[in-house]
Coordinates of C-alpha atoms and ligand atoms in Angstrom, one line a residue:
M1 CA -9.7 -2.4 21.6
S2 CA -8.4 1.1 20.8
V3 CA -10.2 4.0 19.2
L4 CA -9.2 7.4 17.9
H5 CA -11.0 10.5 19.2
I6 CA -10.9 13.1 16.4
C7 CA -12.3 16.6 16.9
G8 CA -12.8 18.1 13.5
G9 CA -13.0 21.7 12.3
R10 CA -9.5 22.8 13.0
P11 CA -7.4 23.7 9.8
L12 CA -4.2 21.7 9.5
E13 CA -0.9 23.5 9.7
G14 CA 2.5 21.9 9.8
E15 CA 5.3 19.9 8.1
L16 CA 6.3 16.2 8.4
T17 CA 8.4 13.5 6.8
V18 CA 6.2 10.7 5.5
Q19 CA 6.9 7.1 6.7
G20 CA 8.6 4.5 4.5
A21 CA 6.4 2.7 2.0
K22 CA 4.5 -0.4 3.2
N23 CA 4.1 -1.7 -0.4
S24 CA 7.9 -1.4 -1.0
V25 CA 9.3 -2.8 2.3
L26 CA 7.1 -5.9 2.1
P27 CA 8.4 -7.2 -1.2
I28 CA 12.0 -6.1 -0.3
L29 CA 11.8 -8.1 3.0
A30 CA 10.8 -11.2 0.9
A31 CA 13.7 -10.4 -1.5
C32 CA 16.1 -10.7 1.5
L33 CA 15.7 -14.5 1.0
L34 CA 17.8 -14.1 -2.1
A35 CA 20.6 -12.2 -0.5
G36 CA 24.1 -13.7 -0.1
G37 CA 24.7 -12.0 3.2
P38 CA 23.1 -9.7 5.9
V39 CA 20.8 -6.9 4.6
E40 CA 20.3 -3.6 6.4
L41 CA 17.1 -1.8 5.6
F42 CA 16.4 1.8 6.7
N43 CA 13.2 3.9 6.7
C44 CA 11.1 0.8 7.4
P45 CA 7.6 1.7 8.7
Q46 CA 6.6 0.1 12.0
L47 CA 3.4 -1.6 10.9
S48 CA 1.6 -4.9 11.8
D49 CA 2.1 -6.1 8.2
V50 CA 5.9 -5.6 8.6
A51 CA 5.8 -7.5 11.8
A52 CA 4.0 -10.3 10.1
A53 CA 6.6 -10.4 7.3
L54 CA 9.4 -10.5 9.9
D55 CA 7.7 -13.5 11.6
I56 CA 7.7 -15.4 8.3
L57 CA 11.4 -14.6 7.7
R58 CA 12.2 -15.9 11.2
H59 CA 10.0 -19.0 10.7
L60 CA 12.1 -19.7 7.5
G61 CA 15.3 -19.5 9.5
C62 CA 16.5 -15.9 9.0
A63 CA 18.0 -13.9 11.8
V64 CA 16.0 -10.7 12.1
R65 CA 16.7 -7.6 14.2
Q66 CA 14.5 -4.5 14.2
R67 CA 15.5 -1.3 15.9
G68 CA 13.1 1.6 15.3
H69 CA 12.9 2.1 11.5
A70 CA 16.0 -0.1 10.8
I71 CA 15.8 -3.8 10.1
V72 CA 18.6 -6.3 9.6
V73 CA 17.9 -9.6 8.0
D74 CA 20.6 -12.3 7.8
P75 CA 19.2 -15.1 5.5
S76 CA 22.2 -17.4 5.9
G77 CA 20.3 -19.8 8.1
A78 CA 17.1 -19.9 6.1
E79 CA 16.4 -23.5 5.1
G80 CA 12.7 -23.6 5.6
S81 CA 10.3 -23.9 2.6
T82 CA 6.9 -24.0 4.3
I83 CA 4.8 -21.1 5.4
S84 CA 1.9 -21.9 7.7
E85 CA -1.7 -20.9 7.1
A86 CA -1.8 -18.6 10.1
Q87 CA 1.3 -16.8 8.7
M88 CA -0.1 -16.6 5.2
H89 CA -3.4 -15.1 6.6
A90 CA -1.6 -12.7 8.9
M91 CA -0.6 -10.5 6.0
R92 CA -2.6 -9.8 2.9
S93 CA 0.4 -10.0 0.5
S94 CA 2.1 -13.1 2.0
I95 CA 2.1 -14.7 -1.5
I96 CA 5.1 -12.4 -2.3
F97 CA 7.3 -15.0 -0.4
L98 CA 6.5 -17.7 -3.0
G99 CA 9.0 -16.6 -5.7
P100 CA 12.1 -15.9 -3.5
L101 CA 11.4 -19.0 -1.4
L102 CA 11.2 -21.3 -4.5
A103 CA 14.3 -19.7 -6.0
R104 CA 16.3 -20.1 -2.7
T105 CA 15.3 -23.7 -1.7
G106 CA 13.9 -25.3 -4.9
Q107 CA 10.5 -25.8 -3.2
A108 CA 7.8 -23.8 -1.6
H109 CA 4.7 -25.0 0.4
L110 CA 2.1 -22.5 1.4
T111 CA -1.6 -22.0 1.7
Y112 CA -3.8 -19.6 -0.3
P113 CA -3.5 -16.1 1.2
G114 CA -7.3 -15.9 1.5
G115 CA -9.5 -13.1 0.4
C116 CA -9.7 -9.8 2.2
E117 CA -11.9 -6.9 2.8
L118 CA -11.3 -5.7 -0.8
G119 CA -12.8 -8.9 -2.3
A120 CA -11.2 -11.9 -3.9
R121 CA -7.5 -11.7 -4.1
P122 CA -6.7 -14.3 -6.9
I123 CA -3.2 -15.4 -7.4
D124 CA -3.5 -17.1 -10.8
L125 CA -1.1 -14.7 -12.4
H126 CA 1.5 -15.4 -9.7
L127 CA 1.3 -19.1 -10.3
S128 CA 1.3 -18.9 -14.1
A129 CA 4.5 -16.7 -13.8
I130 CA 6.1 -19.4 -11.7
R131 CA 5.2 -22.1 -14.2
A132 CA 6.6 -19.9 -17.0
L133 CA 9.9 -20.1 -15.2
G134 CA 9.9 -23.9 -15.5
C135 CA 8.7 -24.8 -12.0
Q136 CA 6.0 -27.2 -11.1
V137 CA 3.0 -25.9 -9.3
E138 CA 0.4 -28.2 -7.7
E139 CA -2.7 -26.7 -6.2
G140 CA -5.0 -28.6 -3.9
A141 CA -7.1 -28.5 -0.8
G142 CA -4.0 -28.5 1.3
G143 CA -2.6 -25.4 -0.4
I144 CA 0.1 -24.7 -3.0
H145 CA 3.1 -26.9 -3.5
C146 CA 5.9 -25.7 -5.9
R147 CA 9.1 -27.5 -6.8
G148 CA 12.0 -26.9 -9.2
R149 CA 14.7 -24.5 -9.9
P150 CA 13.5 -21.5 -12.0
V151 CA 15.0 -20.9 -15.4
G152 CA 14.7 -17.9 -17.6
G153 CA 11.5 -17.5 -19.6
E154 CA 9.0 -15.1 -21.0
I155 CA 6.1 -13.9 -18.8
C156 CA 3.3 -11.9 -20.3
L157 CA 0.9 -10.7 -17.6
T158 CA -2.7 -10.4 -18.7
I159 CA -3.2 -7.8 -15.9
P160 CA -0.3 -5.5 -14.8
S161 CA -0.5 -7.0 -11.3
V162 CA 1.8 -5.5 -8.8
G163 CA 2.3 -8.6 -6.7
A164 CA 2.6 -11.0 -9.7
T165 CA 5.2 -8.7 -11.2
E166 CA 7.2 -8.7 -8.0
N167 CA 6.9 -12.5 -7.5
A168 CA 8.1 -13.1 -11.1
M169 CA 11.0 -10.7 -10.6
L170 CA 12.1 -12.4 -7.4
C171 CA 11.8 -15.9 -8.7
A172 CA 13.6 -14.9 -11.9
V173 CA 16.5 -13.2 -10.1
G174 CA 17.1 -16.4 -8.2
G175 CA 16.9 -18.6 -11.4
R176 CA 19.3 -19.2 -14.2
G177 CA 18.9 -17.4 -17.5
T178 CA 17.2 -14.3 -18.8
T179 CA 13.6 -13.5 -18.1
V180 CA 11.4 -10.9 -19.8
I181 CA 8.2 -9.8 -18.1
T182 CA 5.8 -7.9 -20.4
N183 CA 2.7 -5.9 -19.3
A184 CA 4.5 -5.6 -15.9
A185 CA 3.1 -3.3 -13.3
R186 CA 4.8 0.1 -13.4
E187 CA 4.3 1.2 -9.8
P188 CA 7.1 3.1 -8.1
E189 CA 7.4 0.3 -5.6
I190 CA 8.5 -2.0 -8.5
V191 CA 11.3 0.4 -9.3
D192 CA 12.3 0.4 -5.6
L193 CA 12.5 -3.4 -5.7
Q194 CA 14.6 -3.3 -8.8
R195 CA 17.0 -0.8 -7.2
F196 CA 17.2 -3.0 -4.1
L197 CA 17.9 -6.2 -6.0
N198 CA 20.6 -4.4 -8.1
T199 CA 22.2 -3.2 -4.8
L200 CA 22.8 -6.9 -4.0
G201 CA 24.4 -7.5 -7.4
A202 CA 21.4 -8.5 -9.4
R203 CA 20.9 -7.2 -13.0
V204 CA 17.3 -6.1 -13.4
R205 CA 16.3 -3.4 -15.9
G206 CA 13.1 -1.8 -17.1
A207 CA 11.1 -1.5 -13.9
G208 CA 8.5 1.3 -14.3
S209 CA 8.4 0.9 -18.1
G210 CA 6.0 -2.1 -18.3
T211 CA 8.8 -4.5 -19.6
V212 CA 11.2 -5.9 -17.0
L213 CA 14.4 -7.7 -18.0
I214 CA 16.1 -10.0 -15.5
E215 CA 19.5 -11.6 -15.9
G216 CA 19.1 -14.5 -13.4
G217 CA 21.5 -16.7 -11.6
R218 CA 24.0 -13.9 -10.6
P219 CA 25.6 -14.4 -7.2
L220 CA 24.1 -11.9 -4.8
T221 CA 25.7 -10.3 -1.8
G222 CA 24.3 -8.6 1.3
G223 CA 23.9 -4.8 1.4
S224 CA 22.0 -1.9 2.8
Y225 CA 19.1 0.1 1.3
T226 CA 16.7 2.9 2.3
I227 CA 13.0 2.3 1.5
M228 CA 11.2 4.9 -0.5
G229 CA 8.5 7.1 1.0
D230 CA 4.9 6.0 1.2
R231 CA 2.9 7.8 -1.6
I232 CA -0.4 6.5 -0.3
V233 CA 0.2 7.8 3.3
A234 CA 1.1 11.1 1.6
A235 CA -2.1 11.0 -0.4
T236 CA -4.1 10.4 2.8
L237 CA -2.5 13.3 4.7
L238 CA -3.0 15.6 1.8
S239 CA -6.6 14.6 1.6
A240 CA -6.9 15.4 5.3
A241 CA -5.5 18.9 4.7
A242 CA -7.9 19.3 1.8
A243 CA -10.8 18.3 4.0
A244 CA -9.9 20.5 7.0
G245 CA -8.3 23.4 5.1
G246 CA -5.0 24.9 6.1
H247 CA -1.4 24.6 4.9
V248 CA 0.8 21.4 5.1
V249 CA 4.2 20.4 3.7
L250 CA 5.2 16.8 3.3
R251 CA 8.7 15.6 2.8
G252 CA 10.2 12.2 2.0
V253 CA 8.0 11.4 -1.0
D254 CA 8.6 12.1 -4.7
W255 CA 5.6 14.2 -5.9
R256 CA 5.7 12.4 -9.3
H257 CA 4.6 9.2 -7.5
L258 CA 1.3 10.7 -6.7
A259 CA 0.8 13.1 -9.6
A260 CA -2.6 11.8 -10.4
V261 CA -3.8 12.4 -6.8
L262 CA -2.3 15.9 -6.8
G263 CA -4.2 16.6 -10.1
V264 CA -7.5 15.8 -8.5
L265 CA -6.8 17.8 -5.4
H266 CA -5.8 20.7 -7.5
Q267 CA -8.9 20.4 -9.6
A268 CA -10.9 20.5 -6.3
G269 CA -9.4 23.9 -5.6
C270 CA -6.4 23.1 -3.5
G271 CA -3.1 25.1 -4.0
I272 CA -0.4 22.5 -4.8
R273 CA 3.3 23.3 -4.9
S274 CA 5.9 20.5 -5.2
G275 CA 9.6 20.4 -5.6
E276 CA 12.6 18.2 -4.7
D277 CA 11.5 16.1 -1.7
R278 CA 8.6 18.5 -0.9
I279 CA 4.8 18.5 -1.5
E280 CA 2.9 21.6 -0.3
L281 CA -0.9 21.8 -0.1
E282 CA -2.9 24.9 0.9
R283 CA -6.6 25.4 1.1
E284 CA -8.2 28.5 2.5
P285 CA -10.8 27.1 5.0
S286 CA -13.4 29.7 4.0
R287 CA -13.2 28.6 0.4
P288 CA -15.1 25.2 0.0
L289 CA -13.6 22.4 -2.1
Q290 CA -15.0 22.0 -5.6
A291 CA -16.1 18.8 -7.1
A292 CA -13.5 17.0 -9.2
G293 CA -15.6 15.7 -12.1
E294 CA -14.6 12.0 -12.6
V295 CA -12.0 10.0 -10.7
R296 CA -11.2 6.6 -12.3
T297 CA -8.8 4.2 -10.5
A298 CA -6.3 2.5 -12.8
P299 CA -2.8 0.9 -12.7
Y300 CA 0.1 3.3 -12.3
P301 CA 0.5 6.0 -13.5
G302 CA -3.3 6.3 -13.3
F303 CA -5.2 7.3 -10.2
P304 CA -4.2 4.8 -7.5
T305 CA -7.0 2.6 -6.1
D306 CA -5.5 3.0 -2.6
A307 CA -6.1 6.7 -2.7
Q308 CA -9.8 6.4 -3.8
A309 CA -11.2 6.3 -0.3
P310 CA -9.2 9.1 1.3
V311 CA -9.9 11.5 -1.7
M312 CA -13.6 10.5 -1.7
A313 CA -13.7 11.4 2.0
A314 CA -12.3 14.8 1.3
L315 CA -14.7 15.5 -1.5
C316 CA -17.8 14.6 0.6
A317 CA -17.8 18.3 1.7
S318 CA -17.5 20.2 -1.5
Q319 CA -19.6 22.1 -4.1
G320 CA -20.9 20.0 -6.9
S321 CA -20.8 16.2 -7.6
T322 CA -17.8 13.9 -8.3
W323 CA -18.1 10.5 -10.0
F324 CA -15.7 7.7 -8.7
E325 CA -15.1 4.6 -10.7
E326 CA -13.3 1.8 -8.9
N327 CA -11.7 -0.5 -11.5
M328 CA -9.2 -2.5 -9.5
F329 CA -11.1 -4.3 -6.7
D330 CA -14.6 -5.6 -6.4
S331 CA -15.3 -4.4 -2.9
R332 CA -13.7 -1.1 -2.2
Y333 CA -16.6 1.1 -1.2
R334 CA -17.0 -0.2 2.3
H335 CA -16.2 3.2 3.8
V336 CA -19.3 4.7 2.0
A337 CA -21.8 3.6 4.7
E338 CA -19.7 5.2 7.4
L339 CA -19.3 8.4 5.5
R340 CA -23.0 8.5 5.0
S341 CA -23.4 8.2 8.8
M342 CA -21.4 11.5 8.9
G343 CA -23.8 13.2 6.6
A344 CA -22.2 12.4 3.2
D345 CA -24.5 12.0 0.1
I346 CA -23.1 9.1 -1.8
N347 CA -24.8 6.6 -4.1
V348 CA -23.0 3.4 -5.2
R349 CA -24.0 1.4 -8.2
G350 CA -21.5 -1.4 -9.0
R351 CA -18.1 0.1 -9.7
L352 CA -19.5 3.7 -9.7
A353 CA -20.0 6.0 -6.8
L354 CA -21.6 9.4 -7.1
V355 CA -20.6 11.8 -4.4
R356 CA -22.9 14.9 -4.1
G357 CA -21.0 17.4 -2.1
V358 CA -22.6 18.7 1.1
D359 CA -21.5 21.8 3.1
R360 CA -19.9 19.9 6.0
L361 CA -19.8 16.5 7.5
R362 CA -20.7 15.9 11.2
G363 CA -18.7 13.8 13.7
A364 CA -20.0 10.3 14.4
Q365 CA -18.9 6.9 15.8
V366 CA -17.5 5.1 12.7
A367 CA -15.6 1.8 12.2
A368 CA -12.9 1.1 9.7
A369 CA -13.7 -2.0 7.5
D370 CA -10.3 -2.0 5.7
L371 CA -7.0 -0.2 5.7
R372 CA -7.5 2.7 3.3
G373 CA -11.2 3.0 4.3
G374 CA -9.9 3.6 7.8
G375 CA -7.6 6.3 6.6
A376 CA -10.6 7.8 4.7
L377 CA -12.7 8.0 7.9
A378 CA -9.9 9.9 9.7
V379 CA -9.8 12.3 6.7
A380 CA -13.5 12.9 7.0
A381 CA -13.3 13.3 10.7
V382 CA -10.7 16.1 10.7
G383 CA -12.9 18.1 8.3
A384 CA -16.2 17.3 10.1
R385 CA -18.0 19.5 12.7
G386 CA -17.7 17.9 16.2
E387 CA -16.0 14.8 17.5
S388 CA -15.7 11.4 15.8
I389 CA -14.7 8.1 17.3
L390 CA -12.9 5.8 14.9
S391 CA -12.7 2.1 15.7
G392 CA -11.3 -0.8 13.7
L393 CA -7.8 0.4 14.2
H394 CA -6.3 -3.0 13.6
H395 CA -7.0 -2.3 9.9
V396 CA -5.5 1.2 10.1
D397 CA -2.3 0.1 11.9
R398 CA -1.5 -2.4 9.1
G399 CA -0.5 0.5 6.8
Y400 CA -0.3 3.8 8.8
E401 CA 2.4 4.1 11.5
C402 CA 0.6 6.0 14.2
L403 CA -1.9 7.8 12.1
E404 CA -3.0 9.9 15.1
G405 CA 0.6 11.0 15.6
M406 CA 1.0 12.2 12.0
L407 CA -2.3 14.1 12.1
R408 CA -1.4 15.7 15.4
E409 CA 2.0 16.7 14.0
L410 CA -0.1 18.6 11.4
G411 CA -2.2 20.3 14.0
A412 CA -5.3 18.0 14.3
D413 CA -7.0 17.4 17.6
V414 CA -6.8 13.6 17.8
H415 CA -5.8 11.0 20.4
R416 CA -5.9 7.3 20.8
E417 CA -7.8 5.7 23.7
T418 CA -6.8 2.2 24.5
G419 CA -8.6 -0.5 26.5
V420 CA -12.1 0.4 25.3
Q421 CA -14.7 -2.3 25.7
S422 CA -16.0 -3.3 22.3
A423 CA -19.8 -3.0 21.9
P424 CA -21.7 -6.1 23.1
Ligands
EPZ1 C1 -0.9 -4.3 -4.5 O1 -1.8 -5.4 -4.2 C2 -0.9 -3.4 -3.2 N1 -0.4 -4.2 -2.1 C3 -2.3 -2.9 -3.0 O2 -2.3 -2.1 -1.8 C4 -2.8 -2.1 -4.2 O3 -4.1 -1.8 -4.0 C5 -2.7 -3.0 -5.4 O4 -1.3 -3.5 -5.6 C6 -3.0 -2.3 -6.7 O5 -2.2 -1.2 -6.9 C7 0.9 -4.4 -1.9 O6 1.7 -4.0 -2.7 C8 1.3 -5.1 -0.7 P1 -2.6 -6.4 -7.9 P2 -1.8 -6.6 -5.2 O7 -2.1 -7.8 -8.1 O8 -0.4 -6.9 -5.7 C9 -6.1 -8.9 -10.0 C10 -2.9 -1.3 0.3 O9 -4.0 -0.7 0.6 N2 -5.2 -10.0 -9.9 O10 -2.0 -5.3 -8.6 O11 -2.5 -7.7 -4.5 C11 -6.6 -8.4 -8.6 O12 -7.8 -9.1 -8.3 C12 -3.0 -2.5 -0.7 O13 -1.8 -0.9 0.6 C13 -5.6 -11.2 -10.6 O14 -6.7 -11.3 -11.2 O15 -2.7 -6.1 -6.4 C14 -6.9 -6.9 -8.9 O16 -8.2 -6.8 -9.4 C15 -4.5 -2.8 -1.0 N3 -4.8 -12.3 -10.5 C16 -5.9 -6.5 -9.9 O17 -5.3 -7.7 -10.5 C17 -3.6 -12.3 -9.8 O18 -2.9 -13.3 -9.8 C18 -4.7 -5.7 -9.4 O19 -4.2 -6.4 -8.3 C19 -3.3 -11.1 -9.1 C20 -4.1 -10.0 -9.2

């Protein structure tokens, strides 16, 4: 087991380029199954979720090569149509392979992705979208069995689900006819997926607007594409700078993709300046953060659920109280107990969490229970007095490429210790 040793109390100073977006590279890797030739991807983050996606592509018969942040996928040999339970469970969003796999082979056999630390992860919207495209979907104890060649149709999502929007787009691109997706998710990662697909010769329009139009059945080529920057990693690092105080500059992310987060950090008293490919945050360490009133998570462009934990961690040490309302997932306050062990004053009732600011948190031994909760505990630790030891890094490494390296680049006192015996 590995742990992070984080000595808090030092203001953060520095500049870095943020990693490529996990939630963009994963659907784009699945989309490679639709390509008509080799695909070169750049700015791919080195994460365990990415490794799991590459394993699935290899299992299906793709040739895959990864060199640093560049990945080449050649789908020409991909004839498989089954994804094993172990592979489906190795990555939370493995269901994203359903649409492209069905479009490529005319069948797809996979198991339920399983729940996760955030609570149930239903896939009913994914399956109803596949059915709306004319394919058969059988569900049973053995898993999900889909057959048929997708044809154009109308898909109206009852929830603007990111994954269901992506699955519908990928299945429709590979099918014949025109598809309209209404109440589609509007996240920037959906726009990145549209851009990637159109690079291969697809004709997808409207991503980001809530209504996506797909002209399916066009012959696709190979191509090359650079993954967008990770707005949630940026939100995490900015929250760390807010917690510790100091002055940081992040590059490689469009500030508009995290405008709701920047608004809350500004309301909390941070100085924010953003420009082309640059987000700057400054907080005088002697001036405490202010409470931010109410923070409600919502689909994009609302406040992102993935930034709820990191921002909450920063606001634990502030003047006044902040209400959080988590509207996207049932169980996304698992970082609260650990923050309390660092001295935070937080009360949770259902979807609501009331954070009463304290002067300062204190270092403690804490364990990540999920990906963004782990990022949040690192945020709290850099602002806390004394040393913290953060375990549960297998959650953190799913979405942050060397979190300790990023924090160190911004001046934090943090290192990873490997080979630690887990507590009996
Ligand atoms: C994506 O998950 C992200 N993951 C999540 O990021 C993110 O939190 C989430 O979108 C919301 O923005 C990836 O992109 C890989 P949803 P996804 O479908 O697609 C319900 C992280 O930390 N729903 O938009 O699974 C669902 O239960 C991860 O990087 C259904 O009811 O999220 C949830 O309440 C965590 N039926 C809501 O919709 C369905 O068929 C939004 O989920 C699908 C979803």
